PDB file of C-alpha atoms and ligand atoms in Angstrom:
ATOM      1  CA  MET A  29      40.604  44.669  -6.721  1.00 46.00           C
ATOM      2  CA  GLN A  30      38.347  43.762  -3.812  1.00 45.00           C
ATOM      3  CA  LYS A  31      36.200  40.760  -4.681  1.00 48.00           C
ATOM      4  CA  ALA A  32      32.441  41.275  -4.776  1.00 44.00           C
ATOM      5  CA  ASN A  33      31.856  38.107  -2.763  1.00 52.00           C
ATOM      6  CA  GLY A  34      32.990  39.225   0.641  1.00 81.00           C
ATOM      7  CA  PHE A  35      34.963  41.256   3.092  1.00 96.00           C
ATOM      8  CA  GLU A  36      37.473  38.577   4.133  1.00 96.00           C
ATOM      9  CA  GLY A  37      40.584  40.277   5.535  1.00 96.00           C
ATOM     10  CA  LYS A  38      38.974  43.721   5.443  1.00 97.00           C
ATOM     11  CA  ARG A  39      38.636  46.053   8.399  1.00 98.00           C
ATOM     12  CA  VAL A  40      35.586  48.320   8.456  1.00 98.00           C
ATOM     13  CA  VAL A  41      35.235  51.225  10.901  1.00 98.00           C
ATOM     14  CA  ILE A  42      31.701  52.501  11.548  1.00 98.00           C
ATOM     15  CA  LEU A  43      31.139  55.735  13.460  1.00 98.00           C
ATOM     16  CA  GLY A  44      27.531  55.507  14.605  1.00 98.00           C
ATOM     17  CA  GLY A  45      27.660  51.713  14.499  1.00 98.00           C
ATOM     18  CA  SER A  46      25.791  50.868  17.702  1.00 98.00           C
ATOM     19  CA  SER A  47      22.299  51.294  16.282  1.00 98.00           C
ATOM     20  CA  GLY A  48      20.108  51.547  13.195  1.00 98.00           C
ATOM     21  CA  ILE A  49      21.754  51.833   9.806  1.00 98.00           C
ATOM     22  CA  GLY A  50      25.336  51.725  11.163  1.00 98.00           C
ATOM     23  CA  LEU A  51      24.663  48.563  13.160  1.00 98.00           C
ATOM     24  CA  ALA A  52      23.065  46.929  10.119  1.00 98.00           C
ATOM     25  CA  VAL A  53      26.176  47.804   8.073  1.00 98.00           C
ATOM     26  CA  ALA A  54      28.332  46.251  10.820  1.00 98.00           C
ATOM     27  CA  GLN A  55      26.191  43.086  10.864  1.00 98.00           C
ATOM     28  CA  GLN A  56      26.238  42.642   7.091  1.00 97.00           C
ATOM     29  CA  ALA A  57      29.974  43.383   6.741  1.00 97.00           C
ATOM     30  CA  ALA A  58      30.820  41.050   9.654  1.00 96.00           C
ATOM     31  CA  SER A  59      28.659  38.285   8.174  1.00 96.00           C
ATOM     32  CA  GLN A  60      30.756  38.591   4.991  1.00 96.00           C
ATOM     33  CA  GLY A  61      34.027  38.202   6.884  1.00 95.00           C
ATOM     34  CA  ALA A  62      35.008  41.765   7.825  1.00 97.00           C
ATOM     35  CA  SER A  63      36.466  42.656  11.167  1.00 97.00           C
ATOM     36  CA  VAL A  64      34.398  45.630  12.266  1.00 98.00           C
ATOM     37  CA  VAL A  65      35.092  48.439  14.705  1.00 98.00           C
ATOM     38  CA  ILE A  66      32.033  50.327  15.874  1.00 98.00           C
ATOM     39  CA  VAL A  67      31.917  53.652  17.663  1.00 98.00           C
ATOM     40  CA  SER A  68      29.123  55.508  19.416  1.00 98.00           C
ATOM     41  CA  SER A  69      28.833  57.868  22.360  1.00 98.00           C
ATOM     42  CA  SER A  70      27.370  55.340  24.809  1.00 98.00           C
ATOM     43  CA  ALA A  71      29.683  52.657  26.260  1.00 98.00           C
ATOM     44  CA  GLU A  72      26.642  50.567  27.157  1.00 98.00           C
ATOM     45  CA  ARG A  73      25.180  50.648  23.640  1.00 97.00           C
ATOM     46  CA  VAL A  74      28.594  49.937  22.100  1.00 98.00           C
ATOM     47  CA  GLN A  75      29.082  46.920  24.360  1.00 97.00           C
ATOM     48  CA  LYS A  76      25.615  45.566  23.600  1.00 97.00           C
ATOM     49  CA  ALA A  77      26.161  45.989  19.862  1.00 97.00           C
ATOM     50  CA  VAL A  78      29.627  44.370  19.974  1.00 97.00           C
ATOM     51  CA  GLU A  79      28.147  41.373  21.816  1.00 96.00           C
ATOM     52  CA  SER A  80      25.413  41.057  19.213  1.00 96.00           C
ATOM     53  CA  LEU A  81      28.035  41.103  16.440  1.00 95.00           C
ATOM     54  CA  GLY A  82      30.150  38.387  18.057  1.00 86.00           C
ATOM     55  CA  GLY A  83      33.604  37.216  16.920  1.00 80.00           C
ATOM     56  CA  ALA A  84      35.670  39.801  15.138  1.00 79.00           C
ATOM     57  CA  ALA A  85      33.871  42.940  16.342  1.00 96.00           C
ATOM     58  CA  GLN A  86      35.437  45.631  18.476  1.00 97.00           C
ATOM     59  CA  GLY A  87      33.950  48.836  19.817  1.00 98.00           C
ATOM     60  CA  GLN A  88      34.817  52.091  21.464  1.00 98.00           C
ATOM     61  CA  ALA A  89      32.733  54.775  23.150  1.00 98.00           C
ATOM     62  CA  ILE A  90      33.552  58.204  21.726  1.00 98.00           C
ATOM     63  CA  ASP A  91      31.517  61.332  21.291  1.00 98.00           C
ATOM     64  CA  VAL A  92      32.376  61.982  17.645  1.00 98.00           C
ATOM     65  CA  SER A  93      31.598  65.665  18.040  1.00 97.00           C
ATOM     66  CA  ASP A  94      34.759  65.865  20.177  1.00 98.00           C
ATOM     67  CA  GLU A  95      37.461  66.504  17.561  1.00 98.00           C
ATOM     68  CA  ARG A  96      40.334  65.623  19.883  1.00 98.00           C
ATOM     69  CA  ALA A  97      38.739  62.316  20.810  1.00 98.00           C
ATOM     70  CA  VAL A  98      38.244  61.478  17.131  1.00 98.00           C
ATOM     71  CA  ALA A  99      41.887  62.352  16.352  1.00 98.00           C
ATOM     72  CA  ALA A 100      43.120  60.215  19.277  1.00 98.00           C
ATOM     73  CA  PHE A 101      40.890  57.292  18.259  1.00 98.00           C
ATOM     74  CA  PHE A 102      42.283  57.159  14.722  1.00 98.00           C
ATOM     75  CA  SER A 103      45.883  57.660  15.803  1.00 98.00           C
ATOM     76  CA  GLU A 104      45.594  54.541  17.979  1.00 98.00           C
ATOM     77  CA  LEU A 105      43.472  52.444  15.634  1.00 98.00           C
ATOM     78  CA  GLY A 106      46.038  51.495  12.987  1.00 97.00           C
ATOM     79  CA  GLU A 107      45.244  50.793   9.348  1.00 98.00           C
ATOM     80  CA  PHE A 108      41.842  49.850   8.025  1.00 98.00           C
ATOM     81  CA  ASP A 109      39.998  49.532   4.722  1.00 98.00           C
ATOM     82  CA  HIS A 110      36.656  51.308   4.874  1.00 98.00           C
ATOM     83  CA  LEU A 111      35.278  54.193   6.913  1.00 99.00           C
ATOM     84  CA  VAL A 112      31.517  54.549   7.360  1.00 99.00           C
ATOM     85  CA  PHE A 113      30.042  57.622   9.026  1.00 98.00           C
ATOM     86  CA  SER A 114      26.428  57.106  10.119  1.00 98.00           C
ATOM     87  CA  ALA A 115      26.303  58.936  13.451  1.00 98.00           C
ATOM     88  CA  GLY A 116      23.191  61.047  13.812  1.00 96.00           C
ATOM     89  CA  ASP A 117      20.914  62.442  16.473  1.00 92.00           C
ATOM     90  CA  SER A 118      17.259  63.415  16.361  1.00 87.00           C
ATOM     91  CA  LEU A 119      16.683  66.664  14.527  1.00 82.00           C
ATOM     92  CA  ARG A 120      14.180  69.287  15.645  1.00 81.00           C
ATOM     93  CA  LEU A 121      11.965  69.937  12.658  1.00 85.00           C
ATOM     94  CA  ASN A 122      10.389  73.394  12.611  1.00 89.00           C
ATOM     95  CA  ASP A 123       9.211  75.878  10.073  1.00 93.00           C
ATOM     96  CA  LEU A 124      11.691  78.670   9.512  1.00 95.00           C
ATOM     97  CA  ALA A 125       9.637  81.308  11.323  1.00 95.00           C
ATOM     98  CA  SER A 126       9.867  79.389  14.601  1.00 94.00           C
ATOM     99  CA  THR A 127      13.496  78.266  14.166  1.00 94.00           C
ATOM    100  CA  ASP A 128      16.033  79.675  16.620  1.00 93.00           C
ATOM    101  CA  LEU A 129      19.007  80.272  14.353  1.00 93.00           C
ATOM    102  CA  GLN A 130      21.607  79.863  17.114  1.00 91.00           C
ATOM    103  CA  GLN A 131      20.185  76.459  18.064  1.00 89.00           C
ATOM    104  CA  ALA A 132      19.788  75.568  14.401  1.00 91.00           C
ATOM    105  CA  ARG A 133      23.567  75.654  13.935  1.00 93.00           C
ATOM    106  CA  HIS A 134      23.695  72.534  16.089  1.00 92.00           C
ATOM    107  CA  ALA A 135      22.152  70.534  13.225  1.00 92.00           C
ATOM    108  CA  PHE A 136      25.500  70.734  11.417  1.00 96.00           C
ATOM    109  CA  GLU A 137      27.562  69.717  14.445  1.00 96.00           C
ATOM    110  CA  LEU A 138      27.307  65.949  14.256  1.00 96.00           C
ATOM    111  CA  ARG A 139      26.284  65.340  10.668  1.00 96.00           C
ATOM    112  CA  TYR A 140      28.739  67.759   9.007  1.00 98.00           C
ATOM    113  CA  TRP A 141      31.573  68.828  11.338  1.00 98.00           C
ATOM    114  CA  SER A 142      31.949  65.407  12.960  1.00 98.00           C
ATOM    115  CA  ALA A 143      31.868  63.679   9.574  1.00 98.00           C
ATOM    116  CA  LEU A 144      34.562  66.074   8.375  1.00 98.00           C
ATOM    117  CA  ALA A 145      36.697  65.375  11.451  1.00 98.00           C
ATOM    118  CA  ALA A 146      36.280  61.629  10.963  1.00 98.00           C
ATOM    119  CA  VAL A 147      37.446  61.913   7.371  1.00 99.00           C
ATOM    120  CA  LYS A 148      40.303  64.282   8.238  1.00 98.00           C
ATOM    121  CA  TYR A 149      41.752  62.034  10.932  1.00 98.00           C
ATOM    122  CA  GLY A 150      40.630  58.667   9.533  1.00 98.00           C
ATOM    123  CA  SER A 151      41.555  58.932   5.855  1.00 98.00           C
ATOM    124  CA  PRO A 152      45.374  58.859   6.354  1.00 98.00           C
ATOM    125  CA  HIS A 153      44.973  55.337   7.796  1.00 98.00           C
ATOM    126  CA  ILE A 154      42.896  53.902   4.943  1.00 98.00           C
ATOM    127  CA  ARG A 155      44.671  51.151   3.014  1.00 98.00           C
ATOM    128  CA  LYS A 156      45.074  51.087  -0.761  1.00 97.00           C
ATOM    129  CA  GLY A 157      41.773  50.212  -2.424  1.00 97.00           C
ATOM    130  CA  GLY A 158      39.766  51.489   0.543  1.00 98.00           C
ATOM    131  CA  SER A 159      36.825  53.854   0.678  1.00 98.00           C
ATOM    132  CA  ILE A 160      34.670  56.191   2.717  1.00 99.00           C
ATOM    133  CA  VAL A 161      30.865  56.118   2.844  1.00 99.00           C
ATOM    134  CA  LEU A 162      29.054  59.089   4.381  1.00 98.00           C
ATOM    135  CA  THR A 163      25.367  59.424   5.215  1.00 98.00           C
ATOM    136  CA  THR A 164      22.949  62.029   3.953  1.00 98.00           C
ATOM    137  CA  GLY A 165      19.164  61.857   3.495  1.00 98.00           C
ATOM    138  CA  ILE A 166      16.469  62.275   0.895  1.00 97.00           C
ATOM    139  CA  ALA A 167      15.373  65.597   2.439  1.00 96.00           C
ATOM    140  CA  GLY A 168      18.182  67.200   0.414  1.00 96.00           C
ATOM    141  CA  GLN A 169      16.451  66.317  -2.847  1.00 96.00           C
ATOM    142  CA  ARG A 170      12.843  66.144  -1.699  1.00 95.00           C
ATOM    143  CA  PRO A 171      12.338  68.576   1.194  1.00 95.00           C
ATOM    144  CA  ARG A 172       8.972  68.824   2.968  1.00 92.00           C
ATOM    145  CA  LYS A 173       7.623  71.859   4.768  1.00 93.00           C
ATOM    146  CA  GLY A 174       9.534  72.288   8.042  1.00 94.00           C
ATOM    147  CA  TRP A 175      12.636  70.483   6.757  1.00 94.00           C
ATOM    148  CA  VAL A 176      14.754  73.534   5.847  1.00 95.00           C
ATOM    149  CA  LEU A 177      17.604  72.605   8.173  1.00 95.00           C
ATOM    150  CA  ALA A 178      17.588  68.885   7.494  1.00 95.00           C
ATOM    151  CA  ALA A 179      17.577  69.558   3.746  1.00 97.00           C
ATOM    152  CA  SER A 180      20.465  72.019   4.132  1.00 97.00           C
ATOM    153  CA  VAL A 181      22.574  69.471   6.005  1.00 97.00           C
ATOM    154  CA  CYS A 182      21.827  66.776   3.431  1.00 97.00           C
ATOM    155  CA  GLY A 183      22.747  69.008   0.491  1.00 98.00           C
ATOM    156  CA  THR A 184      25.968  69.935   2.267  1.00 98.00           C
ATOM    157  CA  ILE A 185      26.934  66.287   2.728  1.00 98.00           C
ATOM    158  CA  GLU A 186      26.306  65.571  -0.950  1.00 98.00           C
ATOM    159  CA  ALA A 187      28.593  68.470  -1.942  1.00 98.00           C
ATOM    160  CA  LEU A 188      31.163  67.357   0.636  1.00 98.00           C
ATOM    161  CA  THR A 189      31.123  63.843  -0.834  1.00 98.00           C
ATOM    162  CA  ARG A 190      31.967  65.135  -4.317  1.00 98.00           C
ATOM    163  CA  ALA A 191      34.680  67.472  -3.002  1.00 98.00           C
ATOM    164  CA  LEU A 192      36.296  64.744  -0.882  1.00 99.00           C
ATOM    165  CA  ALA A 193      36.262  62.315  -3.809  1.00 98.00           C
ATOM    166  CA  VAL A 194      38.453  64.790  -5.704  1.00 98.00           C
ATOM    167  CA  GLU A 195      40.625  65.771  -2.750  1.00 98.00           C
ATOM    168  CA  LEU A 196      41.312  62.299  -1.371  1.00 98.00           C
ATOM    169  CA  ALA A 197      41.579  60.301  -4.611  1.00 98.00           C
ATOM    170  CA  PRO A 198      42.396  57.461  -5.081  1.00 98.00           C
ATOM    171  CA  ILE A 199      40.391  56.814  -1.890  1.00 98.00           C
ATOM    172  CA  ARG A 200      36.804  56.539  -3.134  1.00 98.00           C
ATOM    173  CA  VAL A 201      34.260  58.673  -1.280  1.00 99.00           C
ATOM    174  CA  ASN A 202      30.515  58.098  -1.648  1.00 99.00           C
ATOM    175  CA  ALA A 203      27.339  58.697   0.335  1.00 98.00           C
ATOM    176  CA  VAL A 204      24.050  56.929   0.940  1.00 98.00           C
ATOM    177  CA  SER A 205      20.809  58.895   1.007  1.00 98.00           C
ATOM    178  CA  PRO A 206      18.039  57.044   2.850  1.00 98.00           C
ATOM    179  CA  GLY A 207      14.368  57.896   2.861  1.00 98.00           C
ATOM    180  CA  LEU A 208      12.385  57.349   6.052  1.00 97.00           C
ATOM    181  CA  VAL A 209      13.834  54.352   7.952  1.00 98.00           C
ATOM    182  CA  ARG A 210      12.487  52.625  11.044  1.00 97.00           C
ATOM    183  CA  THR A 211      15.353  53.198  13.531  1.00 97.00           C
ATOM    184  CA  ASN A 212      16.048  54.689  16.955  1.00 95.00           C
ATOM    185  CA  LEU A 213      16.457  58.092  15.309  1.00 95.00           C
ATOM    186  CA  TRP A 214      12.708  58.529  15.751  1.00 94.00           C
ATOM    187  CA  GLN A 215      12.587  57.382  19.380  1.00 92.00           C
ATOM    188  CA  ASN A 216      12.052  60.909  20.702  1.00 90.00           C
ATOM    189  CA  MET A 217       8.550  60.777  19.181  1.00 92.00           C
ATOM    190  CA  ASP A 218       5.582  59.385  21.025  1.00 94.00           C
ATOM    191  CA  ALA A 219       5.306  55.671  20.044  1.00 96.00           C
ATOM    192  CA  ALA A 220       1.790  55.914  18.609  1.00 97.00           C
ATOM    193  CA  GLU A 221       2.637  59.054  16.655  1.00 95.00           C
ATOM    194  CA  ARG A 222       5.774  57.382  15.311  1.00 95.00           C
ATOM    195  CA  GLU A 223       3.879  54.301  14.093  1.00 97.00           C
ATOM    196  CA  GLN A 224       1.340  56.573  12.453  1.00 97.00           C
ATOM    197  CA  LEU A 225       4.149  58.442  10.686  1.00 95.00           C
ATOM    198  CA  PHE A 226       5.707  55.182   9.430  1.00 97.00           C
ATOM    199  CA  GLU A 227       2.341  53.913   8.252  1.00 98.00           C
ATOM    200  CA  SER A 228       1.168  57.075   6.527  1.00 97.00           C
ATOM    201  CA  VAL A 229       4.520  57.702   4.802  1.00 96.00           C
ATOM    202  CA  GLY A 230       4.859  54.011   3.895  1.00 98.00           C
ATOM    203  CA  ASN A 231       1.400  53.934   2.336  1.00 98.00           C
ATOM    204  CA  ARG A 232       2.234  56.903   0.125  1.00 97.00           C
ATOM    205  CA  LEU A 233       5.460  55.375  -1.201  1.00 98.00           C
ATOM    206  CA  PRO A 234       5.638  53.316  -4.401  1.00 98.00           C
ATOM    207  CA  VAL A 235       7.142  50.403  -2.406  1.00 98.00           C
ATOM    208  CA  GLY A 236       4.293  50.571   0.140  1.00 98.00           C
ATOM    209  CA  ARG A 237       6.423  50.765   3.295  1.00 98.00           C
ATOM    210  CA  VAL A 238       9.137  52.763   5.018  1.00 98.00           C
ATOM    211  CA  GLY A 239      12.707  51.453   5.019  1.00 98.00           C
ATOM    212  CA  GLU A 240      14.400  49.058   7.423  1.00 98.00           C
ATOM    213  CA  ALA A 241      18.046  49.503   8.434  1.00 98.00           C
ATOM    214  CA  ASP A 242      18.958  46.319   6.530  1.00 98.00           C
ATOM    215  CA  ASP A 243      17.588  47.744   3.265  1.00 98.00           C
ATOM    216  CA  ILE A 244      19.824  50.776   3.550  1.00 98.00           C
ATOM    217  CA  ALA A 245      22.930  48.915   4.765  1.00 98.00           C
ATOM    218  CA  GLN A 246      23.149  46.997   1.498  1.00 98.00           C
ATOM    219  CA  ALA A 247      23.981  50.234  -0.332  1.00 98.00           C
ATOM    220  CA  TYR A 248      26.965  50.874   1.965  1.00 98.00           C
ATOM    221  CA  LEU A 249      28.263  47.372   1.316  1.00 98.00           C
ATOM    222  CA  PHE A 250      27.870  47.857  -2.428  1.00 98.00           C
ATOM    223  CA  LEU A 251      29.771  51.157  -2.365  1.00 98.00           C
ATOM    224  CA  MET A 252      32.581  49.688  -0.274  1.00 98.00           C
ATOM    225  CA  GLN A 253      32.964  46.612  -2.455  1.00 97.00           C
ATOM    226  CA  GLU A 254      32.762  47.802  -6.027  1.00 94.00           C
ATOM    227  CA  GLY A 255      35.795  49.787  -7.106  1.00 96.00           C
ATOM    228  CA  PHE A 256      34.637  52.310  -9.690  1.00 97.00           C
ATOM    229  CA  SER A 257      32.197  54.743  -8.058  1.00 98.00           C
ATOM    230  CA  THR A 258      33.325  57.886  -6.323  1.00 98.00           C
ATOM    231  CA  GLY A 259      31.712  61.214  -5.486  1.00 98.00           C
ATOM    232  CA  GLN A 260      28.270  59.608  -5.773  1.00 98.00           C
ATOM    233  CA  THR A 261      25.205  59.677  -3.575  1.00 98.00           C
ATOM    234  CA  VAL A 262      23.152  56.500  -3.785  1.00 98.00           C
ATOM    235  CA  VAL A 263      19.461  57.047  -3.036  1.00 98.00           C
ATOM    236  CA  ILE A 264      17.605  54.268  -1.214  1.00 98.00           C
ATOM    237  CA  ASP A 265      14.274  55.899  -0.481  1.00 98.00           C
ATOM    238  CA  GLY A 266      11.418  53.592  -1.485  1.00 98.00           C
ATOM    239  CA  GLY A 267      10.508  56.109  -4.176  1.00 98.00           C
ATOM    240  CA  THR A 268      10.213  59.179  -1.927  1.00 97.00           C
ATOM    241  CA  VAL A 269      11.482  61.521  -4.654  1.00 94.00           C
ATOM    242  CA  LEU A 270       8.694  60.349  -6.956  1.00 95.00           C
ATOM    243  CA  VAL A 271       5.748  61.323  -4.781  1.00 94.00           C
TER     244      VAL A 271
HETATM  245  N1  NAP B 311      16.243  56.820  10.120  1.00 80.64           N
HETATM  246  C1  NAP B 311      15.895  57.630   9.108  1.00 80.64           C
HETATM  247  O1  NAP B 311      14.711  57.793   8.780  1.00 80.64           O
HETATM  248  C2  NAP B 311      16.961  58.369   8.347  1.00 80.64           C
HETATM  249  C3  NAP B 311      16.609  58.992   7.150  1.00 80.64           C
HETATM  250  C4  NAP B 311      17.571  59.701   6.454  1.00 80.64           C
HETATM  251  C5  NAP B 311      18.858  59.805   6.948  1.00 80.64           C
HETATM  252  N2  NAP B 311      19.159  59.185   8.128  1.00 80.64           N
HETATM  253  C6  NAP B 311      20.524  59.359   8.651  1.00 80.64           C
HETATM  254  O2  NAP B 311      21.131  58.098   8.853  1.00 80.64           O
HETATM  255  C7  NAP B 311      22.101  58.220   9.900  1.00 80.64           C
HETATM  256  C8  NAP B 311      21.935  57.044  10.850  1.00 80.64           C
HETATM  257  O3  NAP B 311      20.706  57.189  11.509  1.00 80.64           O
HETATM  258  P1  NAP B 311      19.867  55.958  12.070  1.00 80.64           P
HETATM  259  O4  NAP B 311      18.512  56.103  11.507  1.00 80.64           O
HETATM  260  O5  NAP B 311      20.615  54.698  11.901  1.00 80.64           O
HETATM  261  O6  NAP B 311      19.771  56.403  13.608  1.00 80.64           O
HETATM  262  P2  NAP B 311      20.130  55.652  14.968  1.00 80.64           P
HETATM  263  O7  NAP B 311      19.586  54.278  14.977  1.00 80.64           O
HETATM  264  O8  NAP B 311      19.681  56.588  16.038  1.00 80.64           O
HETATM  265  O9  NAP B 311      21.719  55.578  14.946  1.00 80.64           O
HETATM  266  C9  NAP B 311      22.516  56.718  15.164  1.00 80.64           C
HETATM  267  C10 NAP B 311      23.881  56.276  15.633  1.00 80.64           C
HETATM  268  O10 NAP B 311      24.675  57.447  15.866  1.00 80.64           O
HETATM  269  C11 NAP B 311      25.291  57.323  17.152  1.00 80.64           C
HETATM  270  N3  NAP B 311      25.570  58.647  17.683  1.00 80.64           N
HETATM  271  C12 NAP B 311      24.692  59.644  17.959  1.00 80.64           C
HETATM  272  N4  NAP B 311      25.331  60.694  18.491  1.00 80.64           N
HETATM  273  C13 NAP B 311      26.651  60.355  18.548  1.00 80.64           C
HETATM  274  C14 NAP B 311      27.821  61.021  18.992  1.00 80.64           C
HETATM  275  N5  NAP B 311      27.781  62.274  19.465  1.00 80.64           N
HETATM  276  N6  NAP B 311      29.002  60.359  18.926  1.00 80.64           N
HETATM  277  C15 NAP B 311      29.066  59.100  18.450  1.00 80.64           C
HETATM  278  N7  NAP B 311      27.993  58.429  17.990  1.00 80.64           N
HETATM  279  C16 NAP B 311      26.802  59.044  18.035  1.00 80.64           C
HETATM  280  C17 NAP B 311      24.247  56.556  17.961  1.00 80.64           C
HETATM  281  O11 NAP B 311      24.775  55.938  19.107  1.00 80.64           O
HETATM  282  P3  NAP B 311      24.781  56.631  20.580  1.00 80.64           P
HETATM  283  O12 NAP B 311      23.416  57.182  20.798  1.00 80.64           O
HETATM  284  O13 NAP B 311      25.153  55.509  21.475  1.00 80.64           O
HETATM  285  O14 NAP B 311      25.829  57.682  20.534  1.00 80.64           O
HETATM  286  C18 NAP B 311      23.855  55.496  16.944  1.00 80.64           C
HETATM  287  O15 NAP B 311      24.806  54.467  16.898  1.00 80.64           O
HETATM  288  C19 NAP B 311      21.892  59.610  10.534  1.00 80.64           C
HETATM  289  O16 NAP B 311      22.832  60.516  10.025  1.00 80.64           O
HETATM  290  C20 NAP B 311      20.527  60.002  10.031  1.00 80.64           C
HETATM  291  O17 NAP B 311      20.340  61.390   9.928  1.00 80.64           O
HETATM  292  C21 NAP B 311      18.266  58.459   8.831  1.00 80.64           C
END
């Protein structure tokens, strides 16, 4: 059984690890002794993140929506212990009436199809006792007006997590469902508008603030380390579902 006091000797692969939640997972796992491998689509951002992680970190630039590139990456990587999928891009949030349904399909590209490809090609290389942690979001349980697509993707990932836990057992498969988190995901918004969003949402939440990447990363570490949960979605949302 993996000890709860660290990741010594463990290898953790994080797709979407150059920024935000994925980078925070990489930092926390590395600080507990893991060797981490991070992947994102930008060579520059990967390099910067690897430098910030120091020592035992490696990185590779791959567009994870390219199935062949994902397959090639895992075939060359060798064995590892834990797979984290946290790649995500900014979603266009619209009400249904003004949603272009052809464009809307794109919302599933990275978050669903790329996650599925990562699991398909990555899981055969996971060592005994290892796990997979996917990423969903609280919109699946607590949708707001205009969040039809985001909520659909999140619900899909939760169902996928349960199905994979059955299919891939004894590899454990879980997901983390964050509420609103202050990361680069929101960088396509005007800075003042973004701060206003964080403040107004934070003020409405029972915890009085929006999340930070470090808050959310702790849930991934928990799910990787403990050995008895599978098929679960852990909600870290500051109480979003309550209000
Ligand atoms: N932040 C929130 O409020 C929030 C709330 C609920 C759920 N989530 C979910 O949490 C996950 C992580 O988001 P975050 O907030 O940490 O965002 P983030 O800081 O923007 O991180 C996203 C990561 O995904 C990578 N990525 C994007 N497109 C990629 C591609 N095609 N191939 C490979 N890597 C790619 C990015 O790197 P490159 O740009 O270099 O490729 C980056 O490392 C996402 O699935 C998001 O939907 C976030």
